[in-house]
Coordinates of C-alpha atoms in Angstrom, one line a residue:
M201 CA -93.4 11.2 -73.5
S202 CA -93.1 9.3 -70.2
D203 CA -95.9 7.2 -68.8
Y204 CA -95.8 9.1 -65.5
D205 CA -94.2 12.2 -64.0
A206 CA -93.0 10.1 -61.0
I207 CA -92.8 6.5 -60.1
I208 CA -92.4 5.6 -56.4
I209 CA -90.9 2.2 -55.5
G210 CA -92.4 1.0 -52.3
A211 CA -95.6 1.9 -50.5
G212 CA -94.0 2.4 -47.1
L213 CA -94.7 5.6 -45.2
G214 CA -91.9 7.5 -46.9
G215 CA -93.0 6.6 -50.4
L216 CA -96.7 7.2 -49.8
S217 CA -95.9 10.6 -48.2
T218 CA -93.7 11.7 -51.1
G219 CA -96.2 10.5 -53.7
S220 CA -99.2 12.1 -52.0
I221 CA -97.6 15.6 -51.8
I222 CA -96.3 15.6 -55.3
A223 CA -99.6 14.3 -56.6
K224 CA -101.3 17.2 -54.8
N225 CA -98.9 19.5 -56.6
G226 CA -100.1 18.2 -60.0
M227 CA -97.8 15.4 -60.8
K228 CA -99.0 12.1 -62.3
V229 CA -97.7 9.6 -59.7
L230 CA -97.6 5.8 -59.7
V231 CA -96.7 3.9 -56.5
L232 CA -95.5 0.3 -56.9
E233 CA -95.6 -2.1 -54.0
Q234 CA -94.2 -5.7 -54.2
S235 CA -96.4 -6.9 -51.3
D236 CA -100.1 -7.4 -51.1
I237 CA -100.3 -4.8 -48.2
I238 CA -99.1 -1.3 -47.9
G239 CA -97.1 0.3 -45.1
G240 CA -94.1 -2.1 -44.8
C241 CA -93.4 -2.6 -41.1
C242 CA -96.2 -0.1 -40.3
S243 CA -99.0 -2.4 -41.3
T244 CA -101.5 -4.9 -39.9
F245 CA -102.6 -8.4 -40.9
E246 CA -105.4 -10.7 -39.8
N247 CA -105.1 -14.3 -38.6
Q248 CA -108.0 -16.3 -37.2
G249 CA -110.0 -13.2 -36.3
Y250 CA -107.0 -11.4 -34.6
K251 CA -105.4 -8.3 -36.1
F252 CA -101.7 -8.1 -35.5
D253 CA -99.3 -5.3 -36.3
V254 CA -96.4 -6.3 -38.5
G255 CA -93.7 -4.4 -36.6
A256 CA -94.4 -0.8 -35.6
S257 CA -96.6 -0.6 -32.5
I258 CA -97.2 3.1 -31.7
V259 CA -96.7 6.6 -33.2
E260 CA -95.1 9.4 -31.3
L261 CA -93.9 12.9 -32.5
I262 CA -97.1 13.2 -34.7
R263 CA -96.0 16.6 -36.0
P264 CA -94.6 15.2 -39.3
L265 CA -98.0 13.5 -39.9
E266 CA -99.8 16.8 -39.2
I267 CA -97.4 18.6 -41.6
L268 CA -98.0 16.0 -44.3
F269 CA -101.8 16.4 -44.3
E270 CA -101.4 20.2 -44.0
K271 CA -99.3 20.1 -47.2
M272 CA -102.2 18.3 -48.9
G273 CA -104.7 20.9 -47.6
K274 CA -106.4 18.2 -45.4
D275 CA -107.1 17.5 -41.7
I276 CA -105.4 14.4 -40.4
K277 CA -108.4 13.7 -38.2
D278 CA -110.4 13.0 -41.3
Y279 CA -108.0 10.3 -42.4
V280 CA -106.4 8.7 -39.3
D281 CA -108.1 8.1 -36.0
L282 CA -105.3 8.3 -33.4
I283 CA -106.1 7.1 -29.9
P284 CA -104.0 8.6 -27.1
C285 CA -102.2 6.1 -24.9
D286 CA -101.4 6.7 -21.2
P287 CA -99.2 5.6 -19.5
I288 CA -96.3 5.6 -21.9
Y289 CA -94.8 2.5 -20.5
S290 CA -95.1 0.0 -17.7
F291 CA -91.7 -1.4 -16.6
I292 CA -90.9 -4.7 -15.1
T293 CA -87.4 -5.0 -13.7
P294 CA -85.4 -8.3 -13.5
E295 CA -86.3 -8.4 -9.8
G296 CA -90.0 -8.2 -10.6
K297 CA -90.5 -4.6 -9.5
R298 CA -93.1 -2.7 -11.5
F299 CA -93.5 1.0 -12.2
K300 CA -95.2 3.2 -14.8
I301 CA -94.2 6.3 -16.7
P302 CA -97.2 8.6 -17.2
T303 CA -97.6 10.7 -20.4
D304 CA -98.0 13.9 -18.3
I305 CA -94.5 15.2 -17.7
D306 CA -95.4 16.7 -14.3
A307 CA -96.8 13.3 -13.2
T308 CA -93.5 11.7 -14.3
N309 CA -91.6 14.2 -12.2
E310 CA -93.5 12.9 -9.2
V311 CA -92.5 9.3 -10.1
V312 CA -88.9 10.4 -10.4
K313 CA -89.0 12.2 -7.0
A314 CA -90.5 9.2 -5.3
M315 CA -88.2 6.6 -6.9
A316 CA -84.9 8.5 -6.9
P317 CA -85.0 11.9 -5.1
E318 CA -81.2 12.1 -5.5
D319 CA -81.7 12.3 -9.3
Y320 CA -84.6 14.8 -9.3
E321 CA -82.7 18.0 -9.9
N322 CA -80.6 16.4 -12.7
W323 CA -83.8 15.0 -14.3
L324 CA -85.4 18.5 -14.3
K325 CA -82.4 20.0 -16.0
F326 CA -82.4 17.1 -18.6
E327 CA -86.1 17.6 -19.1
E328 CA -85.8 21.3 -19.6
F329 CA -83.1 21.0 -22.2
G330 CA -84.6 18.0 -23.9
M331 CA -88.0 19.6 -24.2
W332 CA -86.4 22.8 -25.7
L333 CA -84.5 20.6 -28.1
L334 CA -87.7 18.8 -29.2
H335 CA -89.7 22.0 -29.7
Y336 CA -86.9 24.0 -31.3
G337 CA -84.3 21.6 -32.7
L338 CA -86.6 18.9 -34.1
D339 CA -89.0 21.5 -35.5
A340 CA -86.1 22.9 -37.4
M341 CA -84.7 19.6 -38.6
I342 CA -87.3 16.9 -38.7
C343 CA -88.6 17.7 -42.2
A344 CA -85.5 19.6 -43.4
D345 CA -83.1 18.6 -46.1
M346 CA -79.9 17.7 -44.2
S347 CA -78.3 15.5 -46.9
T348 CA -75.3 17.8 -47.6
F349 CA -73.1 20.0 -45.6
S350 CA -74.5 23.1 -47.5
S351 CA -78.1 22.1 -46.9
A352 CA -77.3 21.5 -43.2
L353 CA -75.6 24.9 -42.9
K354 CA -78.8 26.5 -44.4
V355 CA -80.8 24.9 -41.6
V356 CA -78.4 26.2 -39.0
A357 CA -78.5 29.7 -40.6
K358 CA -82.3 29.7 -40.4
Y359 CA -82.4 28.3 -36.9
P360 CA -79.1 29.5 -35.3
K361 CA -79.9 28.1 -31.9
V362 CA -79.5 24.6 -33.4
Y363 CA -75.8 24.8 -32.5
K364 CA -76.9 24.1 -28.9
M365 CA -77.5 20.5 -30.1
L366 CA -73.9 19.9 -31.0
P367 CA -72.8 18.6 -27.6
T368 CA -75.7 16.1 -27.6
L369 CA -74.8 15.0 -31.1
A370 CA -71.2 14.4 -29.9
M371 CA -72.5 12.1 -27.2
N372 CA -73.7 8.5 -27.4
H373 CA -77.2 7.6 -26.1
E374 CA -75.8 6.3 -22.8
M375 CA -73.8 9.4 -22.1
A376 CA -76.8 11.7 -22.8
V377 CA -79.3 9.9 -20.5
K378 CA -76.8 9.5 -17.7
K379 CA -77.0 13.3 -17.4
A380 CA -80.5 12.6 -16.0
F381 CA -80.3 9.5 -13.9
S382 CA -78.0 7.4 -11.8
N383 CA -80.8 5.2 -10.4
K384 CA -80.5 2.0 -12.4
D385 CA -84.2 1.4 -13.0
L386 CA -85.0 4.9 -14.1
L387 CA -81.8 4.9 -16.2
S388 CA -82.9 1.8 -18.0
S389 CA -86.3 3.4 -18.7
V390 CA -84.6 6.0 -20.9
S391 CA -81.8 3.9 -22.3
F392 CA -83.6 1.0 -24.1
Q393 CA -85.0 3.4 -26.7
S394 CA -81.6 3.4 -28.4
F395 CA -82.8 0.1 -29.9
F396 CA -85.6 2.1 -31.5
A397 CA -82.9 3.5 -33.7
G398 CA -81.3 0.1 -34.1
A399 CA -78.3 0.5 -31.9
P400 CA -77.3 -0.2 -28.2
P401 CA -76.9 2.7 -25.8
F402 CA -73.2 2.9 -26.1
L403 CA -73.4 3.2 -30.0
G404 CA -76.7 5.1 -30.5
S405 CA -76.5 8.9 -31.1
G406 CA -77.1 11.2 -28.1
V407 CA -80.0 12.8 -30.1
F408 CA -81.9 9.6 -29.7
G409 CA -81.5 10.0 -25.9
M410 CA -84.4 12.5 -26.3
I411 CA -86.8 9.8 -27.5
A412 CA -88.0 9.2 -23.9
L413 CA -88.8 12.8 -23.6
S414 CA -90.5 13.0 -26.9
E415 CA -93.0 10.4 -25.8
H416 CA -94.3 12.9 -23.2
L417 CA -95.6 15.0 -26.1
G418 CA -98.1 12.2 -26.6
I419 CA -98.1 8.7 -28.0
Y420 CA -100.9 7.3 -30.1
Y421 CA -102.3 4.1 -31.5
P422 CA -104.4 4.3 -34.8
R423 CA -107.8 2.7 -34.6
G424 CA -107.9 -0.5 -36.6
G425 CA -104.2 -1.1 -36.2
M426 CA -101.0 0.5 -37.4
K427 CA -102.2 0.1 -41.0
G428 CA -104.5 3.0 -40.3
I429 CA -101.6 5.4 -40.9
P430 CA -100.5 4.3 -44.4
D431 CA -104.2 3.7 -45.3
G432 CA -105.0 7.3 -44.4
I433 CA -102.0 8.7 -46.3
M434 CA -102.9 6.6 -49.4
K435 CA -106.5 7.7 -49.3
A436 CA -105.5 11.4 -49.2
G437 CA -103.0 10.8 -52.0
Q438 CA -105.5 9.0 -54.2
E439 CA -107.9 11.9 -53.9
S440 CA -105.2 13.9 -55.7
G441 CA -104.8 11.3 -58.4
M442 CA -102.0 9.1 -57.0
E443 CA -102.2 5.6 -58.3
V444 CA -101.1 2.6 -56.1
R445 CA -100.5 -0.9 -57.4
T446 CA -99.8 -3.8 -54.9
N447 CA -98.3 -7.2 -55.8
T448 CA -96.1 -5.4 -58.3
K449 CA -92.3 -5.9 -57.8
V450 CA -89.8 -3.6 -59.4
E451 CA -86.7 -5.4 -60.5
R452 CA -84.5 -2.6 -61.6
I453 CA -84.5 1.1 -62.4
L454 CA -84.4 2.2 -66.1
L455 CA -81.4 4.3 -67.0
E456 CA -80.2 6.4 -69.8
G457 CA -76.6 6.9 -69.0
R458 CA -76.8 8.0 -65.4
D459 CA -80.3 9.4 -65.6
A460 CA -83.3 7.5 -64.1
K461 CA -86.0 7.1 -66.7
G462 CA -88.5 4.6 -65.1
V463 CA -88.5 1.0 -63.9
V464 CA -88.5 -2.6 -65.1
L465 CA -90.9 -4.9 -63.3
D466 CA -90.1 -8.5 -62.5
D467 CA -92.2 -9.7 -65.5
G468 CA -90.1 -7.5 -67.8
T469 CA -92.7 -4.7 -68.2
E470 CA -91.1 -1.3 -68.6
I471 CA -92.8 1.8 -67.2
T472 CA -91.3 5.2 -67.9
S473 CA -91.2 8.3 -65.8
D474 CA -89.5 11.6 -65.5
I475 CA -88.3 10.9 -62.0
V476 CA -88.0 7.8 -59.8
V477 CA -88.3 7.7 -56.0
S478 CA -87.1 4.7 -54.2
N479 CA -88.5 4.0 -50.7
V480 CA -86.8 0.6 -50.4
N481 CA -83.5 -0.1 -48.6
G482 CA -80.8 2.3 -50.0
K483 CA -78.3 -0.5 -50.6
V484 CA -80.9 -2.5 -52.6
T485 CA -81.7 0.7 -54.6
Y486 CA -78.1 1.3 -55.6
L487 CA -76.5 -2.1 -55.7
K488 CA -79.4 -4.2 -57.1
M489 CA -81.8 -1.8 -58.9
I490 CA -79.1 0.4 -60.4
G491 CA -76.1 -2.0 -60.3
P492 CA -72.4 -1.5 -59.4
D493 CA -71.3 -0.9 -63.0
A494 CA -73.6 2.1 -63.4
L495 CA -72.3 3.8 -60.3
P496 CA -69.3 6.1 -60.0
K497 CA -66.5 4.6 -58.0
W498 CA -67.0 7.1 -55.1
A499 CA -70.8 6.2 -55.0
F500 CA -70.1 2.4 -55.0
K501 CA -67.6 2.8 -52.1
G502 CA -70.0 5.0 -50.1
V503 CA -73.0 2.7 -50.5
T504 CA -71.0 -0.4 -49.6
S505 CA -69.8 1.3 -46.4
Y506 CA -73.2 1.3 -44.9
M507 CA -74.4 -1.6 -42.6
N508 CA -78.0 -2.8 -42.6
S509 CA -79.9 -2.1 -39.4
M510 CA -80.5 -4.8 -36.8
P511 CA -83.4 -7.3 -37.4
C512 CA -86.0 -8.0 -34.7
P513 CA -88.2 -11.1 -34.4
M514 CA -91.8 -10.5 -33.6
L515 CA -94.2 -12.8 -31.7
Y516 CA -97.9 -12.5 -32.4
V517 CA -100.1 -13.9 -29.6
G518 CA -103.9 -14.3 -29.4
L519 CA -105.4 -14.7 -25.9
D520 CA -108.9 -15.6 -24.7
T521 CA -108.5 -13.6 -21.5
K522 CA -107.2 -10.2 -20.4
P523 CA -103.5 -10.1 -19.8
N524 CA -102.0 -8.8 -16.5
L525 CA -100.8 -5.6 -18.0
N526 CA -101.6 -1.9 -17.4
A527 CA -100.2 -0.1 -20.4
H528 CA -100.1 -0.3 -24.2
H529 CA -96.3 -1.0 -23.9
T530 CA -94.7 -3.0 -21.1
I531 CA -90.9 -3.3 -21.1
V532 CA -88.9 -6.0 -19.4
T533 CA -85.3 -4.9 -19.3
G534 CA -82.1 -4.8 -17.4
S535 CA -79.4 -2.3 -16.7
V536 CA -77.7 -0.2 -19.3
E537 CA -74.5 -2.3 -18.9
F538 CA -76.6 -5.4 -19.6
M539 CA -78.1 -3.9 -22.7
N540 CA -74.6 -3.2 -24.0
E541 CA -73.4 -6.6 -23.2
V542 CA -76.3 -8.3 -25.0
W543 CA -75.1 -6.4 -28.1
T544 CA -71.4 -7.2 -27.8
K545 CA -71.5 -10.7 -26.3
Y546 CA -74.6 -12.0 -28.1
Y547 CA -76.0 -10.1 -31.0
T548 CA -72.7 -9.3 -32.8
Q549 CA -71.6 -13.0 -32.2
G550 CA -74.7 -14.4 -33.8
L551 CA -76.1 -15.6 -30.5
I552 CA -79.7 -15.3 -29.3
P553 CA -79.9 -14.4 -25.6
E554 CA -82.3 -16.3 -23.4
N555 CA -82.8 -13.2 -21.1
A556 CA -82.7 -9.8 -22.7
M557 CA -85.0 -6.8 -23.4
S558 CA -88.7 -7.7 -24.2
L559 CA -91.3 -5.2 -25.4
I560 CA -94.9 -6.3 -25.0
C561 CA -97.4 -4.4 -27.0
W562 CA -101.1 -4.8 -26.0
P563 CA -103.1 -3.1 -28.8
T564 CA -106.5 -4.3 -27.6
E565 CA -106.1 -2.1 -24.6
A566 CA -106.6 0.8 -26.9
D567 CA -108.8 -0.8 -29.6
P568 CA -110.8 -3.9 -28.5
S569 CA -112.0 -4.4 -32.1
L570 CA -108.7 -6.0 -33.0
A571 CA -109.7 -9.3 -31.5
P572 CA -112.9 -11.3 -31.1
E573 CA -115.1 -10.2 -28.2
G574 CA -113.4 -11.0 -24.8
H575 CA -110.1 -11.8 -26.5
H576 CA -106.9 -9.9 -26.7
V577 CA -103.8 -9.4 -29.0
L578 CA -100.2 -9.1 -28.0
N579 CA -97.4 -8.1 -30.4
W580 CA -94.2 -9.1 -28.6
I581 CA -90.5 -8.4 -29.2
C582 CA -88.9 -11.1 -27.0
N583 CA -85.3 -11.1 -25.8
A584 CA -84.1 -8.6 -28.4
P585 CA -81.9 -7.9 -30.3
A586 CA -81.5 -11.2 -32.1
P587 CA -79.2 -11.8 -35.1
Y588 CA -80.2 -12.5 -38.7
S589 CA -78.0 -15.6 -38.9
P590 CA -78.0 -17.5 -35.6
L591 CA -74.6 -19.0 -35.1
G592 CA -74.6 -22.7 -36.1
D593 CA -78.4 -22.6 -36.7
N594 CA -81.2 -21.0 -38.8
W595 CA -84.4 -19.3 -38.0
D596 CA -86.6 -21.8 -39.9
R597 CA -85.4 -24.6 -37.6
I598 CA -85.6 -22.7 -34.3
K599 CA -89.0 -21.0 -34.8
D600 CA -90.7 -23.4 -32.3
W601 CA -87.9 -22.8 -29.8
Y602 CA -88.4 -19.1 -30.1
K603 CA -92.2 -19.4 -29.5
E604 CA -91.4 -21.5 -26.4
Q605 CA -89.1 -18.7 -25.1
G606 CA -92.0 -16.3 -25.6
L607 CA -94.4 -18.5 -23.7
K608 CA -92.0 -18.8 -20.8
E609 CA -91.7 -14.9 -20.7
L610 CA -95.5 -14.7 -20.8
E611 CA -95.8 -17.1 -17.9
K612 CA -93.1 -15.3 -15.9
Y613 CA -94.2 -11.7 -16.3
V614 CA -97.8 -11.5 -17.7
L615 CA -100.0 -14.6 -17.3
P616 CA -98.9 -17.5 -15.1
D617 CA -101.4 -19.9 -16.8
A618 CA -100.7 -18.5 -20.2
R619 CA -100.7 -22.0 -21.9
D620 CA -104.4 -22.3 -20.9
H621 CA -105.3 -19.1 -22.6
V622 CA -103.1 -18.8 -25.7
T623 CA -105.3 -19.5 -28.7
L624 CA -102.7 -18.5 -31.3
I625 CA -99.0 -17.9 -31.4
D626 CA -96.9 -17.1 -34.4
V627 CA -93.5 -15.6 -35.1
S628 CA -92.0 -13.4 -37.8
T629 CA -88.3 -14.1 -37.8
P630 CA -85.6 -11.9 -39.4
L631 CA -85.7 -14.3 -42.3
D632 CA -89.5 -13.9 -42.6
F633 CA -89.1 -10.1 -42.7
E634 CA -86.5 -10.4 -45.5
R635 CA -88.8 -12.7 -47.5
R636 CA -92.0 -10.8 -47.0
L637 CA -90.8 -7.2 -47.0
L638 CA -87.5 -7.7 -48.9
H639 CA -85.6 -6.0 -46.0
P640 CA -82.0 -7.2 -46.4
E641 CA -81.0 -9.3 -43.5
G642 CA -84.4 -8.6 -41.9
G643 CA -83.2 -5.1 -41.0
I644 CA -86.2 -3.1 -39.6
Y645 CA -84.7 0.4 -39.7
G646 CA -83.1 0.4 -43.1
L647 CA -79.5 1.2 -42.3
F648 CA -77.6 1.1 -39.0
S649 CA -77.9 4.5 -37.2
D650 CA -75.0 6.0 -35.3
L651 CA -73.4 9.4 -35.4
T652 CA -71.5 8.4 -38.6
S653 CA -74.7 7.6 -40.5
L654 CA -77.0 10.6 -39.7
A655 CA -77.8 13.8 -41.6
M656 CA -75.3 14.5 -44.4
F657 CA -73.6 11.2 -43.6
R658 CA -76.7 9.1 -44.4
M659 CA -78.0 8.4 -47.9
S660 CA -79.2 11.6 -49.5
N661 CA -82.9 12.2 -50.4
K662 CA -81.6 13.4 -53.8
S663 CA -79.2 11.0 -55.4
R664 CA -75.8 12.6 -56.2
A665 CA -74.9 9.6 -58.4
I666 CA -78.0 9.2 -60.6
K667 CA -79.9 12.1 -62.1
D668 CA -83.7 12.3 -61.3
L669 CA -83.4 9.5 -58.7
Y670 CA -84.6 10.4 -55.2
L671 CA -84.8 8.3 -52.0
S672 CA -87.1 8.3 -49.0
G673 CA -87.7 6.1 -46.0
A674 CA -85.5 4.6 -43.4
S675 CA -82.3 4.8 -45.4
T676 CA -82.4 8.6 -45.3
H677 CA -82.1 11.1 -42.5
F678 CA -83.4 10.5 -39.6
G679 CA -83.6 6.8 -40.1
G680 CA -86.4 4.3 -39.4
G681 CA -89.6 4.8 -37.5
V682 CA -93.1 6.1 -38.1
P683 CA -92.5 9.9 -37.7
T684 CA -89.0 9.9 -39.2
S685 CA -90.1 7.9 -42.3
V686 CA -93.1 10.3 -42.9
A687 CA -90.7 13.2 -42.4
S688 CA -88.3 11.7 -45.0
G689 CA -91.2 11.6 -47.5
I690 CA -92.0 15.2 -46.9
T691 CA -88.4 16.2 -47.3
T692 CA -88.1 14.3 -50.6
A693 CA -91.3 15.8 -51.9
D694 CA -90.1 19.3 -51.1
I695 CA -86.8 18.7 -53.0
I696 CA -88.7 17.2 -56.0
M697 CA -91.0 20.2 -56.2
K698 CA -88.1 22.6 -56.0
D699 CA -86.4 20.7 -58.8
H700 CA -89.4 19.9 -61.0
G701 CA -92.3 22.1 -59.8

């Protein structure tokens, strides 16, 4: 008899979501997390009285979270306190021009009309289709099994209007948003989100061009920091008997032939289970925890064809004064062409640009309790994207240089006398993310996301190579991010219950 019905490797959002649902359905579940904190990139840590978010800085498209708690017979409000944020973004152009995008879509329409009347009609058409796509298309697909052609066809059969999405799927992100804007500032405001899926505008899927519209459905910040989301999911799961162990690293998956039978910890301890769910990077799951020799040739070829997602350094800044900001998120960015060039001329060549996109997150605007009284917290992505292996250098050596770049950006755009008010500044480099979270090459979104690695082209929630092995998290459809990782966990749980319930 096995020790557990299911073992979940990794207490990220996908793993916790899967574990909570199947525990609610009567399974004996153990979640094993190598770190001392849960949530992976969606977590929070404390340093000198300041609470910083590890990576994720906001949650949008909260429907997957609502579905998750509904499946557990619970109300999300009893487990996660979500604070609405408005405006969605404040933008600073390279010329120093500032404008805001409100959460209310009608108010945004007025911003568009004032900034680019020539684009207004195209924007309204883009908005109408995009909102339909979000309400109909994503409701159909966000928590659906799309891991095979047959499962995808079942979704289309159930929701026949999904076919209207096909032209958008055939576009890249840049092509999709250019249907809305020609004004360079407004165009950049709906283009940089391609990096949220880990790709530049010319490579990202056109579906991700709707991210800017999805944010008008509401964006939220969990009180107490981003860790509030995994904490709430874990609490709900534990009420159904789910067990969570931190500081417990899984070294490999136990196999009998090609059937998953449990895990082996790094101290040699074996724990058996009827099924195994891996929420860690899919390439790590198959190549390290399973091993090339245990995989069919077709599976090994498929797994090795995937690229890891881009990494993203994070600066954590403590201030003893209020920053000159007016939104939870402030974006400093350039044109779409510039975003693409940063990718081709810098990122892919192993170079760190000195002037690229920066995302400044100001969590204490929503929740002052994250810093000592009168102080503030900034979580800062500075001059992104930046490579895992800087050409002719290494991240350990250039940490101080990167902090200096951040201070210069702070002085230029946010606080001219920043050096008089910065009480703490630290950085997590791609190498740090790899060390702490075990993300290969520091990749924050699991695997690279373009049209060739979505839906049935991405790693399946149910392994086709190893019996009773399931995957959740950023390596599965729709990729990395808070709502998508939660949705992956729901999808995986539904498949498990269909197979074993």
